[in-house]
Tab-separated table of C-alpha atoms in Angstrom:
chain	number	residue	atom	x	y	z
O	1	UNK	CA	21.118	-16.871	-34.409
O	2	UNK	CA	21.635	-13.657	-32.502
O	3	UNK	CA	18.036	-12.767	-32.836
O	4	UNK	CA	16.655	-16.123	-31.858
O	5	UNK	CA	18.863	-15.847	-28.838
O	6	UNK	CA	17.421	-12.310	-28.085
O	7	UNK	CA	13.927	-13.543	-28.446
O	8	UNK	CA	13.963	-16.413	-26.232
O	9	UNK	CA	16.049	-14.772	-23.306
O	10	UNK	CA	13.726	-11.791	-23.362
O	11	UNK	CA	10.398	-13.963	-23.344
O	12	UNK	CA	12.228	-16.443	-20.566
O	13	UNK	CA	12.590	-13.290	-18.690
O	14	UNK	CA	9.167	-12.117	-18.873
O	15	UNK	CA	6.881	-15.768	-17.902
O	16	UNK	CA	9.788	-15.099	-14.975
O	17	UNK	CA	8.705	-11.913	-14.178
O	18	UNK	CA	4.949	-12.668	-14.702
O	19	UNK	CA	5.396	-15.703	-12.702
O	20	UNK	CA	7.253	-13.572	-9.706
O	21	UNK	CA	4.672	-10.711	-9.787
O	22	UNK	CA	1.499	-13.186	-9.571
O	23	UNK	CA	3.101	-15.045	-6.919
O	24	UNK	CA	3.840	-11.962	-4.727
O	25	UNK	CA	-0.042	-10.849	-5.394
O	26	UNK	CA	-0.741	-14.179	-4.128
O	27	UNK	CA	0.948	-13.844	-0.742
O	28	UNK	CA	-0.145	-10.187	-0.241
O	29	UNK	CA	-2.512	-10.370	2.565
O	30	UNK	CA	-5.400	-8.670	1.551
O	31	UNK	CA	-7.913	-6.019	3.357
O	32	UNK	CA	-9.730	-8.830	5.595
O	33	UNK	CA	-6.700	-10.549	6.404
O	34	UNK	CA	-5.655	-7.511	8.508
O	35	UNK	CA	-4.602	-7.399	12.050
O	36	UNK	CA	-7.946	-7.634	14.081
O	37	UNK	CA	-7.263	-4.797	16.733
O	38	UNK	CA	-9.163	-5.206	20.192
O	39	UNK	CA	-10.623	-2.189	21.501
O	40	UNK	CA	-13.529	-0.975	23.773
O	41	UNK	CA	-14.310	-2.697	27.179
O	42	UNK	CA	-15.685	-5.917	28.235
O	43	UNK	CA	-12.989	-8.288	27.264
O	44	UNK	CA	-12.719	-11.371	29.398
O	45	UNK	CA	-9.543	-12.154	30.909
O	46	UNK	CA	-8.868	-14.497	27.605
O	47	UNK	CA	-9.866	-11.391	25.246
O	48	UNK	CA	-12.796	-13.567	23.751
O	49	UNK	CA	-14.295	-10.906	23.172
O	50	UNK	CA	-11.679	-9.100	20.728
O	51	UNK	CA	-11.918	-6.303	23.027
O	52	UNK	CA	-9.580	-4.539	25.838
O	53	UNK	CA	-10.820	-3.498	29.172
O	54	UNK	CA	-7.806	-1.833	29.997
O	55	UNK	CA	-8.149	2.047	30.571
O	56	UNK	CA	-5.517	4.687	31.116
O	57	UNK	CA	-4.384	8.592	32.245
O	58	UNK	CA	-1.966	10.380	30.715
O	59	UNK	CA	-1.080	12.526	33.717
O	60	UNK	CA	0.606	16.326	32.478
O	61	UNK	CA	-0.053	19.744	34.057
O	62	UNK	CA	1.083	22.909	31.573
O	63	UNK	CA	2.341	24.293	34.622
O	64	UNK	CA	4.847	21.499	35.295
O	65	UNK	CA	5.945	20.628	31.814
O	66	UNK	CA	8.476	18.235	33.059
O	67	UNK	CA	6.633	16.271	35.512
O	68	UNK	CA	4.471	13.461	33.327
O	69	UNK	CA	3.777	9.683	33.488
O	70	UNK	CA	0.702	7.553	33.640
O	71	UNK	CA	-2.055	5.660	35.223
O	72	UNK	CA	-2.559	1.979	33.998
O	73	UNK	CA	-6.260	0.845	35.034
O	74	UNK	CA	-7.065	-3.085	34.503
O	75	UNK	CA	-9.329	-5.012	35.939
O	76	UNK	CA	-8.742	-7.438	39.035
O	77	UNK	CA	-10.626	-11.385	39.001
O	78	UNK	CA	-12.316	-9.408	41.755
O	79	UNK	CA	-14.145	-7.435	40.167
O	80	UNK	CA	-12.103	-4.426	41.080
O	81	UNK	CA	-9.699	-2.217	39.356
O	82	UNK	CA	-5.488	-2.782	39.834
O	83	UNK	CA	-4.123	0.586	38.867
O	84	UNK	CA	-0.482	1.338	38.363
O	85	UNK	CA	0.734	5.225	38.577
O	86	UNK	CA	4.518	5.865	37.291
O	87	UNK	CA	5.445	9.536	37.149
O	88	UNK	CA	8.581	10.690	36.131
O	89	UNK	CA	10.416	14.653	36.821
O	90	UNK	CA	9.524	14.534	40.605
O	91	UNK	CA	12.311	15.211	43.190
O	92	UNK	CA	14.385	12.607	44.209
O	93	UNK	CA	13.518	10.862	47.094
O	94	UNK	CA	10.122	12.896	47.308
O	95	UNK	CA	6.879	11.393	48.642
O	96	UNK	CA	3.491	12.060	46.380
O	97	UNK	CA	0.024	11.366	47.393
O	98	UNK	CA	-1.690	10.405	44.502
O	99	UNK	CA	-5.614	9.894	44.309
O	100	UNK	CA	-8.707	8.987	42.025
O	101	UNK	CA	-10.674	12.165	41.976
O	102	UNK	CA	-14.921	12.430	41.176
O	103	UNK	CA	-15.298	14.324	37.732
O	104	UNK	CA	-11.837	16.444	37.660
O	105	UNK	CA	-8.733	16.820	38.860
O	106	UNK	CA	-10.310	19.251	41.642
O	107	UNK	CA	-13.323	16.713	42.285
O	108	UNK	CA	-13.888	15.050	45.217
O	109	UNK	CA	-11.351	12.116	46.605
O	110	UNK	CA	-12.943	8.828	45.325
O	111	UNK	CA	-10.279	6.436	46.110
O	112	UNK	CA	-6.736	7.040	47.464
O	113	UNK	CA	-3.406	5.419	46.077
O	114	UNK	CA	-0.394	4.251	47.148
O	115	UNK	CA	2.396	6.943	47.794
O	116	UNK	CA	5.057	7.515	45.170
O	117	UNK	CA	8.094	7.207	46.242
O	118	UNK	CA	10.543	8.825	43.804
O	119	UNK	CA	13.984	7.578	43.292
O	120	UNK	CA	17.499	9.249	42.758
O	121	UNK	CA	16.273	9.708	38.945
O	122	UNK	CA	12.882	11.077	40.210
O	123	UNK	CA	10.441	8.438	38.779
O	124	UNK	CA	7.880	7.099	40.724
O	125	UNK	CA	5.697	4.542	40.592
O	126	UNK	CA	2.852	2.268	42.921
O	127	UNK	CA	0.202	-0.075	42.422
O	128	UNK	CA	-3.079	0.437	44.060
O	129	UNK	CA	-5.993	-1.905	44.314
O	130	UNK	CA	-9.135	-0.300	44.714
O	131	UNK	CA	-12.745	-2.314	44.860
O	132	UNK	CA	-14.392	-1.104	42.162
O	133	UNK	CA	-14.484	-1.841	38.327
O	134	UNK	CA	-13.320	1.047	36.090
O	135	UNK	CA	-15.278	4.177	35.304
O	136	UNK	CA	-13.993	5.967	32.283
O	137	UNK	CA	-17.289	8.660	32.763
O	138	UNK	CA	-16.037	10.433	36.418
O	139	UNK	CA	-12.416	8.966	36.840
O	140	UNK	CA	-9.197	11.474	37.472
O	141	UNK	CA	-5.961	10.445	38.433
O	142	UNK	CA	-4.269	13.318	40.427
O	143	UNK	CA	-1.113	13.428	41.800
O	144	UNK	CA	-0.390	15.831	44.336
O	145	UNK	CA	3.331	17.679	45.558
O	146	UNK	CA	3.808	16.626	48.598
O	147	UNK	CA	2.804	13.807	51.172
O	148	UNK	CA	-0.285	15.247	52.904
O	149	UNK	CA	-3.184	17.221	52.049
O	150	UNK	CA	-4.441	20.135	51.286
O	151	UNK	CA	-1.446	20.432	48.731
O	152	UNK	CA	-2.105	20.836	45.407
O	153	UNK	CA	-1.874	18.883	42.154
O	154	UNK	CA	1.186	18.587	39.988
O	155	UNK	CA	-0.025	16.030	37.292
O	156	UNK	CA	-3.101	14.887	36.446
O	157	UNK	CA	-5.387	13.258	33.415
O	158	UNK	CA	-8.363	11.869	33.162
O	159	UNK	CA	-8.913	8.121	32.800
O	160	UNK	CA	-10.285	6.647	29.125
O	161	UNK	CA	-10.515	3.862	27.570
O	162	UNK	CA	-6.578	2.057	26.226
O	163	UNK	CA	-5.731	2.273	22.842
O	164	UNK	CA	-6.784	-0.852	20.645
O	165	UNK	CA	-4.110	-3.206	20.873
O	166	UNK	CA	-3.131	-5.334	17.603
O	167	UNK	CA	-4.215	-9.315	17.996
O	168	UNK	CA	-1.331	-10.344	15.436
O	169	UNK	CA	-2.256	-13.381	14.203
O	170	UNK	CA	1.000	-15.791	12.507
O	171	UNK	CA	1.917	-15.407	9.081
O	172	UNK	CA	1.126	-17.806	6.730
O	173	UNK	CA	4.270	-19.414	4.778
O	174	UNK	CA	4.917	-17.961	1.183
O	175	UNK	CA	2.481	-20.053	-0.992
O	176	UNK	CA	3.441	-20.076	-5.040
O	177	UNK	CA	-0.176	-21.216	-6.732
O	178	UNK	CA	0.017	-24.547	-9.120
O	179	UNK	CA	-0.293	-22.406	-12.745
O	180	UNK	CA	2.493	-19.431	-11.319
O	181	UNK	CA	5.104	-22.728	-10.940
O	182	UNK	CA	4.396	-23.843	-14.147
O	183	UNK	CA	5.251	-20.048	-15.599
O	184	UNK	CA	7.976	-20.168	-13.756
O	185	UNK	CA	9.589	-23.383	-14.990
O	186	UNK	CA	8.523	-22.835	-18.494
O	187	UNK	CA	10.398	-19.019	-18.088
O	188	UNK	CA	13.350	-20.882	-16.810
O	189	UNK	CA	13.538	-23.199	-19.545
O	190	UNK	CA	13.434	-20.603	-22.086
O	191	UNK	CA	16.191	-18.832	-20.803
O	192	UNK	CA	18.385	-22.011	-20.101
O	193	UNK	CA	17.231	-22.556	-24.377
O	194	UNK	CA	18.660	-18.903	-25.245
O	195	UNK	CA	21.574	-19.371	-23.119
O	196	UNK	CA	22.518	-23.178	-24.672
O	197	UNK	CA	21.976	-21.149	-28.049
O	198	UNK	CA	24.321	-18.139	-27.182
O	199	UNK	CA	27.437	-20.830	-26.200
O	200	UNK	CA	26.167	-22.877	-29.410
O	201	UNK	CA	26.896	-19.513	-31.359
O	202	UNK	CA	29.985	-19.237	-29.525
O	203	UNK	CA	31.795	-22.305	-30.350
């Protein structure tokens, strides 16, 4: 009887495994069922359009390796651009003129921002509306040392577009198909068999 048992509790555990290992293949989401990421401009305010229309800076100077942040661009129901600056490394309590410069970080004064303020840690950070939609072809964000001009810039980056941002949809519940249930079960009644068989032996 020893055999028998052997037999039926090692096929019992292979419909199992079979059963397991197609139903896991089932739920595996496959390459078209991936994240759809939104990226590029011209996304509505919904993101209809699978697309983002945000654009940022990434503001660093080699010569002030400690003083960094960024410029957030996004568009306004205006038709203008809302654009949030946060630097951190500046001296506390320090005033910054910060501006959007034509072509550079040299370049001509396009638009100027609000101040930043920094506090006791030294981060800073204001939110400027300026009336005009974003231009990722001549836009610089600069940020200067002190609180007047002619000083001279301390951070700076140019402004591109945001990186694509994921659009998760909701995962679907586990889903075991009709013929993997039926392995299963029969698997599970095999080894319940070889068990009964083994105690049968037993006694």
């Amino acid at each position: 009887m020893r055999p028998t048992f052997t037999v039926l509790a090692a096929l019992g555990l292979l419909l199992v495994t079979l059963g397991t290992t197609s139903g896991l293949a089932q739920t595996m989401p496959a390459a078209d069922d991936a994240p759809e990421l939104a990226q590029g401009p011209g996304a509505g305010a919904d993101g209809a359009s699978g697309r983002s229309s945000r654009a940022v800076a990434r503001l660093s100077d080699p010569r002030n390796p400690f003083i960094r942040g960024t410029a957030l661009l996004e568009p306004t129901q205006s038709g203008g651009t809302a654009v949030t600056v946060t630097v951190y490394g500046l001296g506390p309590g320090g005033t910054y003129i910060n501006h959007i410069h034509n072509g550079s970080c040299t370049g001509p004064i396009l638009f100027p921002l609000d101040n930043l303020v920094a506090d006791a840690t030294g981060t800073a950070r204001a939110v400027t509306q300026v009336r005009s939609p974003i231009n990722t072809e001549i836009w610089w964000v600069n940020v200067h040392n002190t609180y007047y001009i002619p000083s001279p810039g301390i951070t700076c980056g140019k402004v591109d577009m945001a990186e694509p941002r994921a659009a998760m949809r909701p995962a679907a519940p586990p889903v075991i198909p009709e013929a993997d249930s039926v392995v299963l079960l029969g698997g599970g009644l095999l080894a319940l068999a070889a068990v009964a068989t083994w105690r049968a032996r037993r006694a």
